[in-house]
Coordinates of C-alpha atoms in Angstrom, one line a residue:
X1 CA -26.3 2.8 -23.7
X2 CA -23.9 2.3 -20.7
X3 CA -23.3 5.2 -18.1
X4 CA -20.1 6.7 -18.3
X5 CA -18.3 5.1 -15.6
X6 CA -20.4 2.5 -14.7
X7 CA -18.9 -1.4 -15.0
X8 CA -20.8 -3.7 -17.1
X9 CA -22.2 -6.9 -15.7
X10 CA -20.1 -9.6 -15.7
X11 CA -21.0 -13.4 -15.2
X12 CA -18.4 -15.7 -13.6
X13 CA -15.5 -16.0 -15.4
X14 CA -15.3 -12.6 -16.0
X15 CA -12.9 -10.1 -14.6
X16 CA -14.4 -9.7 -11.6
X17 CA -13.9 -13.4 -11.1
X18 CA -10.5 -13.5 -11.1
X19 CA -8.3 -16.4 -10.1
X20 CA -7.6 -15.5 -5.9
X21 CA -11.6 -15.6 -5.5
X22 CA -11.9 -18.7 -7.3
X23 CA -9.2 -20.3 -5.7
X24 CA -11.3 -18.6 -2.0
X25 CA -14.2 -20.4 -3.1
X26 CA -12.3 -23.9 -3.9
X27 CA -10.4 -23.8 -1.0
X28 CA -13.9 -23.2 1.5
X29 CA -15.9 -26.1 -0.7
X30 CA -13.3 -28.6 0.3
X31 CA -12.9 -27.2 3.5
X32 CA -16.7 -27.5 4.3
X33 CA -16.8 -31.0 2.1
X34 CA -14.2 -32.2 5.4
X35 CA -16.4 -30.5 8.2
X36 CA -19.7 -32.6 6.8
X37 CA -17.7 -35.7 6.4
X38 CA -16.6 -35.2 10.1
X39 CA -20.2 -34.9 11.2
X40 CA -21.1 -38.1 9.4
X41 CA -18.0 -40.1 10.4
X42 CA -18.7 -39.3 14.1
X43 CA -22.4 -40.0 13.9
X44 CA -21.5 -43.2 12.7
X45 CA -18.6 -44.1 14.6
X46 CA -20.7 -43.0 17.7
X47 CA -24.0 -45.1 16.8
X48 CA -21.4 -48.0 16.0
X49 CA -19.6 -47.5 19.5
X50 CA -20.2 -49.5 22.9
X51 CA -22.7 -48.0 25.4
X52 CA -19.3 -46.4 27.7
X53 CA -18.6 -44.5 24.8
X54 CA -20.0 -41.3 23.8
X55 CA -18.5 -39.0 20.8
X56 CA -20.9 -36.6 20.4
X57 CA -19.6 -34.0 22.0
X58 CA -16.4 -34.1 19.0
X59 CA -19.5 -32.7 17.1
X60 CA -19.0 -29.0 18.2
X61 CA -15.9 -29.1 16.1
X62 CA -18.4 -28.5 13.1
X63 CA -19.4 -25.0 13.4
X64 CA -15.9 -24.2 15.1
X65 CA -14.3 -24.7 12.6
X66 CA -17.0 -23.3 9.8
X67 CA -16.9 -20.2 11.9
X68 CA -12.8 -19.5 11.1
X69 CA -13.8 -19.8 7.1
X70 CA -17.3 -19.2 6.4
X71 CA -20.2 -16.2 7.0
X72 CA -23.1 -17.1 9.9
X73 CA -25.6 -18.6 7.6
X74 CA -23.2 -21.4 6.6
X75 CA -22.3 -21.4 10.1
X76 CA -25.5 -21.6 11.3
X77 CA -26.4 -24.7 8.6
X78 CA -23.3 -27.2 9.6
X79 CA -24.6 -25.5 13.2
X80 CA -27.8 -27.0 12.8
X81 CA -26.5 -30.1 10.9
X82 CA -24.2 -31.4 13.8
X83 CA -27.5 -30.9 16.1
X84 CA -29.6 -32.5 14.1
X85 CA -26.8 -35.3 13.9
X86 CA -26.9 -36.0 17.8
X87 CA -30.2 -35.8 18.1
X88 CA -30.0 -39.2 15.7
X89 CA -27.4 -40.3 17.6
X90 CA -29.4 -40.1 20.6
X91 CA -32.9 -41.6 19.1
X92 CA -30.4 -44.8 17.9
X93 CA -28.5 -45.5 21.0
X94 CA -31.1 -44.3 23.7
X95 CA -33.9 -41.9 23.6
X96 CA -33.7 -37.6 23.0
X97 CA -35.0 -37.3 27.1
X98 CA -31.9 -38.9 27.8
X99 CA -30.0 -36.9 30.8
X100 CA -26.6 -37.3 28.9
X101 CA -27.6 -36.7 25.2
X102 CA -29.9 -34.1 26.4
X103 CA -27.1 -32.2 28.0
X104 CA -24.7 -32.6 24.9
X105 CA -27.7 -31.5 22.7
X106 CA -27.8 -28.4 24.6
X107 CA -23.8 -27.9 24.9
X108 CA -23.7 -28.3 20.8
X109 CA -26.9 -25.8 20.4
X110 CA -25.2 -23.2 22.9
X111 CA -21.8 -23.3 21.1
X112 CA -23.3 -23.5 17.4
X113 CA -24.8 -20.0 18.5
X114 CA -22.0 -18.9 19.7
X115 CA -19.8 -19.8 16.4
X116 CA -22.4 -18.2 14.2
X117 CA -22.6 -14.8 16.2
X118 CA -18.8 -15.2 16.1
X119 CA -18.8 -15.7 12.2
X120 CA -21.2 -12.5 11.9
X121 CA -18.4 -10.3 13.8
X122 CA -15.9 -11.6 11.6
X123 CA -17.4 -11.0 8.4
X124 CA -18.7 -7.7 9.3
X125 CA -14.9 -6.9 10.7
X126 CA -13.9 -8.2 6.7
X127 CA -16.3 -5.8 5.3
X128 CA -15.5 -2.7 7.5
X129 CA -11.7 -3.4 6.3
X130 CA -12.1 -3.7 3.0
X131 CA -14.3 -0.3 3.2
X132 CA -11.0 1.2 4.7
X133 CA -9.0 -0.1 2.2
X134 CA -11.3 1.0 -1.0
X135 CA -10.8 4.2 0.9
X136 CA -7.6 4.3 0.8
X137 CA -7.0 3.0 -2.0
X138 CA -9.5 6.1 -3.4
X139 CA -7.4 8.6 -1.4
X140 CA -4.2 7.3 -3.6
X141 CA -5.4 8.0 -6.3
X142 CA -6.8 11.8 -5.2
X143 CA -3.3 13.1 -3.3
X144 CA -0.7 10.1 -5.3
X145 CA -2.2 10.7 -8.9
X146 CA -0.3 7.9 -11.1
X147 CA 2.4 9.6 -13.4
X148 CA 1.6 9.5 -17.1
X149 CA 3.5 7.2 -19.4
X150 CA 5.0 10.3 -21.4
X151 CA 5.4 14.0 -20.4
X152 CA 6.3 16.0 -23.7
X153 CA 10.3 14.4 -24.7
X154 CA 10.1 12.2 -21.4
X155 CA 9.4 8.6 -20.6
X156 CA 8.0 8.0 -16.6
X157 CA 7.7 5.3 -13.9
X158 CA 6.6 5.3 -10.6
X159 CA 6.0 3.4 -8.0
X160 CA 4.9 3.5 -4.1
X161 CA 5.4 1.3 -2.1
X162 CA 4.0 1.3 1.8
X163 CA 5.7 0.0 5.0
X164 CA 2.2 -1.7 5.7
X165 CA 0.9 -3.9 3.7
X166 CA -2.7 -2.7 4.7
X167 CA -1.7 1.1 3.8
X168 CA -1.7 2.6 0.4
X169 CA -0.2 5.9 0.7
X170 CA 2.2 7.9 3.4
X171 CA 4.3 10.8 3.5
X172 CA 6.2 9.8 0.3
X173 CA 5.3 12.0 -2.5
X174 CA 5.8 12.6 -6.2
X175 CA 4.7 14.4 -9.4
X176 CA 5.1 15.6 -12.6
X177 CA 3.4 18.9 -14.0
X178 CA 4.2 20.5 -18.1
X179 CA 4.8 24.1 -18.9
X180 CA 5.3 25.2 -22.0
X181 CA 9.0 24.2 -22.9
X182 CA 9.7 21.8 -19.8
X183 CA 8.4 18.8 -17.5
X184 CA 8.9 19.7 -14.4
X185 CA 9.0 16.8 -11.2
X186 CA 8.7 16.7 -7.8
X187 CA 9.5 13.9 -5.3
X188 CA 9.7 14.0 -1.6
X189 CA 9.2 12.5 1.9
X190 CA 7.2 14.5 4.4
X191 CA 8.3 14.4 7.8
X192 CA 6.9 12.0 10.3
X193 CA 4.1 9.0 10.2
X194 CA 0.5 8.8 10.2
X195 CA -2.4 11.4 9.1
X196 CA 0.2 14.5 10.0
X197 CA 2.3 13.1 7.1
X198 CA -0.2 12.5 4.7
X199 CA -1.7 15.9 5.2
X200 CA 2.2 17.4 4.5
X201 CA 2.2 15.5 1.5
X202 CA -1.2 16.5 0.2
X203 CA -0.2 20.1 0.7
X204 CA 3.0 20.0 -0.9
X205 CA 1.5 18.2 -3.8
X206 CA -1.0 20.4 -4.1
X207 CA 0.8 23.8 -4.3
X208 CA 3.3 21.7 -6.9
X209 CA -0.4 20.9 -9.0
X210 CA -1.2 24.4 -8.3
X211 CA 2.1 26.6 -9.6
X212 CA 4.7 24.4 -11.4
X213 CA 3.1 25.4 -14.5
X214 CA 2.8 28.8 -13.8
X215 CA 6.3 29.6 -12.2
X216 CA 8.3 31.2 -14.4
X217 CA 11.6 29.7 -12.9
X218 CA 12.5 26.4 -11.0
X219 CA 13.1 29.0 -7.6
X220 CA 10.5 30.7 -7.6
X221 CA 8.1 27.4 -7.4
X222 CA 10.6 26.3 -5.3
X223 CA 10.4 29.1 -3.3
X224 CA 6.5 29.0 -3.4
X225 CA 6.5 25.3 -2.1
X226 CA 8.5 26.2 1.2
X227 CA 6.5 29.1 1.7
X228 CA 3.0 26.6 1.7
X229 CA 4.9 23.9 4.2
X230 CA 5.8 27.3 6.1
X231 CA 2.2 28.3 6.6
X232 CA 0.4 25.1 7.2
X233 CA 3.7 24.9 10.4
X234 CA 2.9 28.2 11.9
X235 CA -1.2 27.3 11.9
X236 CA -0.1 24.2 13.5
X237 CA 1.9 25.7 16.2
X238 CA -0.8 28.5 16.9
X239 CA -3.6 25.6 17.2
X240 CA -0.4 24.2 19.8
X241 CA -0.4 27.1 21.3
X242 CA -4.0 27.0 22.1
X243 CA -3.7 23.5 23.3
X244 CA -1.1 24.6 25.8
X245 CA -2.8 27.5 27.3
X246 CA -6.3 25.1 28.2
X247 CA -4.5 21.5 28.8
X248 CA -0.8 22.4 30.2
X249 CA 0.7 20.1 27.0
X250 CA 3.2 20.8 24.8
X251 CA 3.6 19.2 21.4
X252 CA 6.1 19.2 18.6
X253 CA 4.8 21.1 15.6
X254 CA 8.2 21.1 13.5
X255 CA 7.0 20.2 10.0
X256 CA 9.2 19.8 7.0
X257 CA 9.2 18.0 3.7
X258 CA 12.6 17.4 2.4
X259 CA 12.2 17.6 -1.5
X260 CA 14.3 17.6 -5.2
X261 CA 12.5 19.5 -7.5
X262 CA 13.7 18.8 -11.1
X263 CA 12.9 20.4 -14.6
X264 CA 14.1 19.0 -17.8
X265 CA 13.8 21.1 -21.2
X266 CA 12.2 20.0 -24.3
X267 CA 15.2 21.1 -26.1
X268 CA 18.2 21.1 -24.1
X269 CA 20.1 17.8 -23.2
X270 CA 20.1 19.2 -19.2
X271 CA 18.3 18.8 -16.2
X272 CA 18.1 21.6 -13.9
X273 CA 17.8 20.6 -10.0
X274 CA 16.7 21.6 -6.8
X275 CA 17.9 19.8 -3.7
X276 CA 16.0 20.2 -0.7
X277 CA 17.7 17.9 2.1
X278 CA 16.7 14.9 -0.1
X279 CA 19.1 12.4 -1.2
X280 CA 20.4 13.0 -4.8
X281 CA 19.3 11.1 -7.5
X282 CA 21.4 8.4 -9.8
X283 CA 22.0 8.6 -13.2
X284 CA 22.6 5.7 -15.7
X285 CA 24.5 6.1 -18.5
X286 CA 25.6 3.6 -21.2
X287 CA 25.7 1.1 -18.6
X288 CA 27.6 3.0 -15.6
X289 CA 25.6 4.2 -12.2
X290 CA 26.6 7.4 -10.5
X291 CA 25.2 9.4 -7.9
X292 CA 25.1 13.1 -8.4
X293 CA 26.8 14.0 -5.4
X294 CA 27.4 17.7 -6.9
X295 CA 24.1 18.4 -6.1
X296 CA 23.9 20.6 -3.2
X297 CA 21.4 19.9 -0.9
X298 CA 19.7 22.9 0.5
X299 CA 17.2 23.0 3.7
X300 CA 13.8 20.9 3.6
X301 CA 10.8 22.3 2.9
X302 CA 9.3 24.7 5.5
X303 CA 12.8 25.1 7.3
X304 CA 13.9 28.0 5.9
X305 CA 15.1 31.4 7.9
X306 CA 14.4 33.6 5.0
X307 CA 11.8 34.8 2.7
X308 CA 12.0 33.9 -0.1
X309 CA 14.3 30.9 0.8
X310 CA 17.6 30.4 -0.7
X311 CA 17.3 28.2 -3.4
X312 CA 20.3 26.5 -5.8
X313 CA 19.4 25.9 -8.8
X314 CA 22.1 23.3 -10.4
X315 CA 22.0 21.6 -14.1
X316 CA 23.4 18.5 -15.3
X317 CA 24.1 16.7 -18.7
X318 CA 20.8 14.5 -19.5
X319 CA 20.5 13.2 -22.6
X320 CA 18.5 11.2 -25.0
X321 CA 18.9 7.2 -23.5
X322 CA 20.0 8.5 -19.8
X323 CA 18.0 7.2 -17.1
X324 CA 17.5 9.1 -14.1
X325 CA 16.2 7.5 -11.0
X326 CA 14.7 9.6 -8.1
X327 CA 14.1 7.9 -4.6
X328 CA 13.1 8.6 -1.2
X329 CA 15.0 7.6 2.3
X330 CA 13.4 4.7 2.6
X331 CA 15.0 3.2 -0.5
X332 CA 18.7 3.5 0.7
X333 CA 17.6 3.3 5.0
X334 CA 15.7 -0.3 4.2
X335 CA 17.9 -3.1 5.6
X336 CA 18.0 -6.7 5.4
X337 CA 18.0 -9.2 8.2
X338 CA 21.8 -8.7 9.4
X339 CA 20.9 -4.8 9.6
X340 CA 22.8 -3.7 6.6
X341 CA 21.5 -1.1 4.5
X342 CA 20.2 -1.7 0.9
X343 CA 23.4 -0.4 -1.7
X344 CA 21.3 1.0 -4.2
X345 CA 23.9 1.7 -6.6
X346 CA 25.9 -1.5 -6.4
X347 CA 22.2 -3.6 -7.0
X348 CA 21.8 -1.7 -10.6
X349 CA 25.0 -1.8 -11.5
X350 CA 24.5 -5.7 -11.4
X351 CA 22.0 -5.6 -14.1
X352 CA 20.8 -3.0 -17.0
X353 CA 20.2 -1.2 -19.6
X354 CA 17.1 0.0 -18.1
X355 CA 14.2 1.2 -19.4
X356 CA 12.3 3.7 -16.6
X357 CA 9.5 1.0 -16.3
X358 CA 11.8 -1.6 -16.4
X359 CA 14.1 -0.2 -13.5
X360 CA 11.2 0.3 -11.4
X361 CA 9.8 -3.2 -11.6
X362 CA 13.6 -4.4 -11.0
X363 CA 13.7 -2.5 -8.0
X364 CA 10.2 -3.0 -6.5
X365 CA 11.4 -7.1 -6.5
X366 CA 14.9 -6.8 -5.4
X367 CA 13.8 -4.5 -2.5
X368 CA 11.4 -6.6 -1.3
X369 CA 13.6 -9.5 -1.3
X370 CA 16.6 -7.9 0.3
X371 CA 14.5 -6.8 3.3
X372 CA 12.5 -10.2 3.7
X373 CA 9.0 -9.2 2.0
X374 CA 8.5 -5.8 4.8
X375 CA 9.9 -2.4 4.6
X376 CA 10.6 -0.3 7.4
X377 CA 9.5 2.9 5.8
X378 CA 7.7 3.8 2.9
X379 CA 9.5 4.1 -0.2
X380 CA 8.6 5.6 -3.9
X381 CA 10.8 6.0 -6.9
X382 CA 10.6 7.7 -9.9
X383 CA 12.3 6.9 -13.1
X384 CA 12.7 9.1 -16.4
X385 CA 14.3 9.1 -19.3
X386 CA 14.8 11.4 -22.9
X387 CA 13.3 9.7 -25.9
X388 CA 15.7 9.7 -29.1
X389 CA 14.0 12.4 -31.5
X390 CA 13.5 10.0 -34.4
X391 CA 10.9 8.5 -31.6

């Protein structure tokens, strides 16, 4: 019987083998196929050539070249190959004592080392970088959890999507959470770059984990989530404070999370809303896009003067086939090549009806290829809609 957990053994083929690795391992076969066929094409042309000419040193190109693609022991083999391929060279046209094959015999042995210690750094670089990334990738899944399909009478998609392609999570945030009568969402962009915004994130999502089920009312967990940014800025500036009194350095401690907090009844054809100096969401209707520009937007997470903060709780007509689409800044701030910003609205109204996943996958594409294939900042969206009751 199978551990819980653990993957089965797979022979090639299988999914572990999938079709970039094959296409890898194609692509280095031919490539090493042309770096042995160099070696013997030399050796040849060179034992073929008058006595003025001398070709063997074209050899080093071997391992060179083996070193950009392959690990040190293949390295070290063509290495050894090309030496072992002037050393005929020499036996044929002269002797192996000779002063000039002995000096290119030497020449190719010093730079096939060289290639194959350079090879070992490489791969050992590739495997130190794909450790980060299974890290990360492990970290998204811990702070980012992925959305279920369906929350109670909803329908979700999400998606997150890094400015670099080698990072897998940021200060972008979302979630969803189920009380008893409601789903209740969260998404949000924590101020800043780097570790300082990943830890915002992971504390905002983890006081949303923590109480949206427990809250009895959308301000109060509202209330609850500015209160935990609040905290985690005044132990910041007290370690700041610290750091000024020893070093003579000052540093900016402002943290803030700008946030919509949403909850949609089971029963009710309404959303209720939270803005929190994030930009307000769009809603498709029977083909039409609007932004809900009612919704006032209050102060970001953590900025608040007051305790508890002053919180706006607003509702709006949702109903069964509306699609509502949540975003962060870095949807509507990407730009394309002439600097111009990406019109969110005006790109769905293009195209539709949507479906959540649907809308999502449309978005991730076009965004991509209005901005060239690299965002600026992060971005994440998060689509819902109301499934008909005979569903």
């Amino acid at each position: 019987m199978r551990r819980k957990g653990a993957e089965p053994h797979v022979k090639d083929g299988g999914p572990r083998d999938d079709p970039a690795r094959r296409a890898t391992r194609v692509r280095h076969a031919w490539l090493l196929g042309a770096v042995l066929t160099l070696i013997a094409v030399i050796t040849v042309v060179d034992v073929l050539s008058p006595p003025e000419v001398h070709l063997g040193p074209l050899l080093v190109a071997a391992p060179a070249v083996t070193a950009s693609f392959a690990g040190p022991r293949l390295t070290g083999f063509v290495g050894a190959v090309a030496v072992l391929a002037q050393a005929a060279v020499a036996i044929a046209r002269t002797t192996l004592t000779d002063l000039n094959h002995t000096c290119q015999l030497v020449a190719l042995i010093l730079v096939s080392g060289l290639a194959t210690l350079f090879a070992f750094l490489r791969e050992r670089e590739e495997r130190h970088v794909a450790r980060l990334r299974s890290i990360a990738h492990t970290a998204q899944n811990v702070v980012l959890r992925p959305l279920p399909e369906r929350a109670g009478p909803l329908t979700l998609a999400s998606l997150y999507l890094a400015a670099q392609e080698e990072a897998h999570i940021g200060g972008d945030l979302y979630a969803a959470a189920r009380t008893a009568t409601a789903t209740r969402l969260l998404i949000g962009d924590a101020r800043g770059k780097g570790l300082d915004a990943v830890s915002e994130a992971s504390l905002v999502l983890g006081a949303f984990r923590v109480t949206a089920a427990r809250s009895a009312h959308l301000a109060h967990l509202v209330a609850h989530l500015d209160a935990a940014v609040g905290s985690a800025e005044h132990g910041a500036g007290l370690a700041v404070e610290a750091n000024r009194s020893s070093t003579g350095t000052v540093a900016s401690t402002e943290a803030f999370v700008t946030a919509l907090v949403a909850e949609v009844p089971d029963d009710e054809p309404v959303i209720h809303l939270v803005g929190c100096g994030h930009p307000p969401p769009l809603l498709l209707r029977n083909g039409d896009v609007r932004t809900l520009d009612g919704l006032e937007s209050g102060l970001p997470l953590g900025l608040s003067d007051t305790s508890p903060p002053r919180v706006t709780v607003q509702t709006f007509s949702f109903g069964s086939g509306d699609v509502l689409l949540l975003y962060t800044d870095g949807v509507i701030e990407a730009r394309d090549r002439g600097g111009n910003f990406y019109p969110l609205a005006d790109r769905l109204r293009a195209r539709g009806p949507y479906t959540p996943q649907a809308l999502v996958d449309h978005l991730k594409a076009d965004l991509q290829d209005f901005v060239g294939g690299r965002l600026g900042d992060d971005a994440a969206f998060l689509a819902l809609t109301r499934i008909p009751r005979h569903s």
